[in-house]
Amino acid sequence: MGAGWRAGGVGCALPVLLAALLALTGCRRAPGPAGAGPGERPTAAAASTLPSGYGAVFLGVGECSSFGTTSFTEVPCSGERAAARVIARHEGTPGDGPACPPATDFVLHISAQRPVSDSDGDGDGDGDGAIGQGYACMRNLEPPHPGDPGGGGGPRTVVGDCVYGAGRGEVRETACDGTGKRRPEYKVTRAVRSRDQCPSSTALYVQLGGGEPVGCARKL
């Protein structure tokens, strides 16, 4: 049953967390309990300036974050609080910038922040703790990896993912092994440039984006 376009990426990403790096106190809470999706949510903790030794960019590529319930902090990757690693980092917003790599488990949105004082002493008021708006593509340090094919999450739908109909012409990802809240109804078996390149067994076309934006999905 050929179906029309359905937004395969809608609702697939795990809840994206907005970093409210305002009125920062330097206090830190212990990570909260694990929630739904890949690992725990970010903690309500942050330093008023970037901790020394963590790099010039807040949550730069290769750096790690810990998680709690309301925000997140950058921590050493070797520490016990480290839960996910940055595999790509971009300025701006995901809608305007490059897509995250397929292996991304979830995306953290980072709010712009200026330090209260001119901490770098150059008189321009920006300080060396300024953080620009951006987003970090995160990969859990340990399983599960919902961004992997069939994992049931991540910001992108890729070949090997399973989806179910969510109504109003939309589909959402769910785990192919049936461990998700919804059972899988279709599986994306191929990515092609146009619908006519899909095999005859295709029951649903899923919008993937990128150079091969059409996902050919078979009914399970």
Short mmCIF file of C-alpha atoms in Angstrom, two decimals:
data_model
loop_
_atom_site.label_atom_id
_atom_site.label_comp_id
_atom_site.label_asym_id
_atom_site.label_seq_id
_atom_site.Cartn_x
_atom_site.Cartn_y
_atom_site.Cartn_z
CA MET A 1 0.00 0.00 0.00
CA GLY A 2 1.95 2.98 -1.20
CA ALA A 3 1.73 5.78 1.31
CA GLY A 4 2.43 9.46 0.97
CA TRP A 5 5.26 11.33 2.59
CA ARG A 6 5.54 10.87 6.30
CA ALA A 7 7.99 12.77 8.45
CA GLY A 8 10.17 9.91 9.59
CA GLY A 9 12.27 12.15 11.86
CA VAL A 10 9.33 13.75 13.71
CA GLY A 11 9.28 12.72 17.31
CA CYS A 12 12.15 10.33 16.85
CA ALA A 13 14.64 12.30 18.88
CA LEU A 14 14.72 11.84 22.58
CA PRO A 15 13.65 14.87 24.55
CA VAL A 16 16.02 17.68 23.79
CA LEU A 17 17.15 19.63 26.80
CA LEU A 18 17.66 23.36 26.76
CA ALA A 19 20.61 24.43 28.88
CA ALA A 20 19.45 27.28 31.09
CA LEU A 21 22.87 28.60 31.90
CA LEU A 22 21.61 31.70 33.71
CA ALA A 23 22.48 33.03 37.17
CA LEU A 24 24.99 30.24 37.56
CA THR A 25 26.17 29.53 41.08
CA GLY A 26 28.86 26.90 40.70
CA CYS A 27 26.84 24.45 42.82
CA ARG A 28 26.40 20.93 41.56
CA ARG A 29 23.90 18.23 42.39
CA ALA A 30 24.42 14.54 42.10
CA PRO A 31 23.01 13.06 38.87
CA GLY A 32 19.31 12.30 39.06
CA PRO A 33 17.74 8.92 38.37
CA ALA A 34 17.72 7.56 34.88
CA GLY A 35 14.71 8.55 32.81
CA ALA A 36 13.18 7.32 29.60
CA GLY A 37 15.43 7.19 26.60
CA PRO A 38 19.22 7.05 26.43
CA GLY A 39 20.45 7.56 29.94
CA GLU A 40 19.66 10.27 32.40
CA ARG A 41 18.61 13.84 31.86
CA PRO A 42 21.07 16.68 32.53
CA THR A 43 21.63 17.88 36.13
CA ALA A 44 20.66 21.29 37.46
CA ALA A 45 24.30 22.27 37.83
CA ALA A 46 26.83 24.39 36.04
CA ALA A 47 29.84 26.53 36.82
CA SER A 48 29.82 30.32 36.41
CA THR A 49 32.81 29.95 34.08
CA LEU A 50 34.02 26.97 32.11
CA PRO A 51 36.09 24.64 34.31
CA SER A 52 39.77 24.87 33.41
CA GLY A 53 41.11 22.01 31.36
CA TYR A 54 37.80 21.27 29.62
CA GLY A 55 38.72 23.12 26.45
CA ALA A 56 37.97 26.51 24.96
CA VAL A 57 34.52 25.44 23.69
CA PHE A 58 31.80 24.37 26.09
CA LEU A 59 31.05 20.72 25.26
CA GLY A 60 33.45 20.60 22.35
CA VAL A 61 33.96 17.46 20.26
CA GLY A 62 35.32 14.62 22.37
CA GLU A 63 34.22 16.14 25.68
CA CYS A 64 31.64 14.60 28.00
CA SER A 65 28.49 15.56 29.84
CA SER A 66 26.77 14.30 32.96
CA PHE A 67 23.03 14.12 33.39
CA GLY A 68 20.33 14.79 35.92
CA THR A 69 16.81 16.21 35.73
CA THR A 70 16.88 19.82 34.54
CA SER A 71 20.24 20.83 33.01
CA PHE A 72 23.70 19.48 32.35
CA THR A 73 27.37 20.00 33.14
CA GLU A 74 30.59 19.29 31.31
CA VAL A 75 32.68 16.73 33.19
CA PRO A 76 35.93 14.81 32.58
CA CYS A 77 35.25 11.79 30.38
CA SER A 78 37.21 9.62 32.81
CA GLY A 79 35.03 10.63 35.77
CA GLU A 80 32.23 8.55 37.23
CA ARG A 81 29.63 11.22 36.33
CA ALA A 82 30.44 11.11 32.61
CA ALA A 83 27.49 9.67 30.70
CA ALA A 84 27.76 10.80 27.07
CA ARG A 85 30.41 12.11 24.68
CA VAL A 86 30.12 14.90 22.10
CA ILE A 87 30.62 13.44 18.62
CA ALA A 88 29.79 16.67 16.74
CA ARG A 89 29.29 20.29 17.81
CA HIS A 90 27.73 23.09 15.77
CA GLU A 91 26.76 26.71 16.31
CA GLY A 92 23.19 27.92 15.86
CA THR A 93 20.19 25.60 15.85
CA PRO A 94 19.70 22.11 14.37
CA GLY A 95 17.13 23.49 11.95
CA ASP A 96 19.68 25.87 10.44
CA GLY A 97 22.92 23.89 10.86
CA PRO A 98 24.40 20.57 9.76
CA ALA A 99 22.64 17.34 10.68
CA CYS A 100 24.07 15.25 13.48
CA PRO A 101 25.93 12.04 12.55
CA PRO A 102 23.79 8.88 12.25
CA ALA A 103 25.33 7.44 15.44
CA THR A 104 23.93 10.31 17.54
CA ASP A 105 21.82 9.09 20.47
CA PHE A 106 20.39 12.51 21.33
CA VAL A 107 20.98 16.23 20.88
CA LEU A 108 21.65 18.85 23.54
CA HIS A 109 20.66 22.43 22.74
CA ILE A 110 22.99 24.98 24.30
CA SER A 111 21.77 28.47 25.15
CA ALA A 112 23.93 31.53 24.58
CA GLN A 113 25.39 32.90 27.80
CA ARG A 114 27.57 35.86 28.68
CA PRO A 115 29.43 35.98 32.01
CA VAL A 116 28.27 38.53 34.56
CA SER A 117 31.69 40.21 34.62
CA ASP A 118 34.50 40.78 32.15
CA SER A 119 36.42 37.72 33.30
CA ASP A 120 39.11 37.94 30.64
CA GLY A 121 39.94 41.53 31.58
CA ASP A 122 40.02 42.99 28.09
CA GLY A 123 37.29 45.53 28.83
CA ASP A 124 34.78 44.34 26.23
CA GLY A 125 32.50 42.71 28.79
CA ASP A 126 32.37 39.34 27.09
CA GLY A 127 34.80 37.41 29.27
CA ASP A 128 36.41 34.10 28.50
CA GLY A 129 33.39 32.18 29.78
CA ALA A 130 31.03 33.33 27.01
CA ILE A 131 29.02 30.50 25.44
CA GLY A 132 27.38 30.86 22.03
CA GLN A 133 24.11 29.27 21.03
CA GLY A 134 24.66 25.84 19.56
CA TYR A 135 23.93 22.16 19.78
CA ALA A 136 25.94 19.08 20.66
CA CYS A 137 25.38 15.67 19.07
CA MET A 138 25.77 13.17 21.90
CA ARG A 139 26.65 9.47 22.03
CA ASN A 140 26.11 7.51 25.24
CA LEU A 141 29.31 6.12 26.74
CA GLU A 142 27.53 2.85 27.45
CA PRO A 143 24.52 1.05 25.91
CA PRO A 144 21.73 1.49 25.14
CA HIS A 145 22.34 3.42 21.93
CA PRO A 146 18.93 4.47 20.59
CA GLY A 147 20.65 6.22 17.67
CA ASP A 148 21.88 2.90 16.25
CA PRO A 149 19.79 1.32 13.45
CA GLY A 150 16.73 -0.26 15.02
CA GLY A 151 17.41 1.31 18.41
CA GLY A 152 14.17 3.25 18.47
CA GLY A 153 15.49 6.79 18.90
CA GLY A 154 18.10 9.33 17.93
CA PRO A 155 17.54 12.56 15.99
CA ARG A 156 17.62 10.86 12.58
CA THR A 157 15.76 8.00 10.93
CA VAL A 158 18.22 5.71 9.11
CA VAL A 159 18.19 2.43 7.24
CA GLY A 160 17.47 -0.34 9.72
CA ASP A 161 15.13 1.77 11.86
CA CYS A 162 11.54 0.76 12.58
CA VAL A 163 8.57 3.11 12.74
CA TYR A 164 4.84 3.13 13.50
CA GLY A 165 2.05 5.34 12.27
CA ALA A 166 1.48 8.30 14.58
CA GLY A 167 -1.50 9.79 12.70
CA ARG A 168 -1.83 12.87 10.50
CA GLY A 169 0.63 11.49 7.98
CA GLU A 170 3.46 11.10 10.48
CA VAL A 171 5.53 8.17 11.68
CA ARG A 172 7.70 7.82 14.76
CA GLU A 173 10.58 5.55 15.58
CA THR A 174 10.30 2.59 17.91
CA ALA A 175 12.69 -0.23 18.76
CA CYS A 176 12.73 -3.00 16.17
CA ASP A 177 12.99 -5.66 18.89
CA GLY A 178 9.60 -4.69 20.31
CA THR A 179 10.92 -3.30 23.60
CA GLY A 180 9.52 0.18 22.93
CA LYS A 181 6.15 1.53 24.07
CA ARG A 182 4.77 0.93 20.58
CA ARG A 183 5.30 -2.13 18.44
CA PRO A 184 7.07 -1.61 15.10
CA GLU A 185 4.87 -1.55 12.01
CA TYR A 186 7.41 -0.82 9.24
CA LYS A 187 11.16 -1.17 8.77
CA VAL A 188 13.29 1.09 6.58
CA THR A 189 15.26 -1.23 4.31
CA ARG A 190 16.81 1.18 1.82
CA ALA A 191 17.62 4.87 1.27
CA VAL A 192 17.29 6.16 -2.29
CA ARG A 193 17.13 9.44 -4.17
CA SER A 194 13.54 9.06 -5.40
CA ARG A 195 10.51 6.86 -4.81
CA ASP A 196 10.78 5.07 -8.13
CA GLN A 197 14.06 3.54 -6.93
CA CYS A 198 12.35 1.72 -4.06
CA PRO A 199 11.66 -2.02 -4.46
CA SER A 200 8.17 -3.27 -5.26
CA SER A 201 7.80 -4.55 -1.69
CA THR A 202 7.81 -0.98 -0.34
CA ALA A 203 4.69 -0.24 1.72
CA LEU A 204 5.69 3.18 3.04
CA TYR A 205 7.95 6.07 2.01
CA VAL A 206 9.75 7.73 4.90
CA GLN A 207 11.44 11.11 4.61
CA LEU A 208 15.09 10.77 5.69
CA GLY A 209 16.81 13.91 4.42
CA GLY A 210 20.36 14.09 3.10
CA GLY A 211 21.56 12.98 -0.31
CA GLU A 212 19.22 9.97 -0.33
CA PRO A 213 16.10 11.46 1.24
CA VAL A 214 13.60 8.67 0.54
CA GLY A 215 13.40 5.72 2.90
CA CYS A 216 11.83 2.57 1.48
CA ALA A 217 10.01 0.78 4.29
CA ARG A 218 8.43 -2.67 4.25
CA LYS A 219 5.52 -3.71 6.41
CA LEU A 220 6.37 -6.00 9.33
#
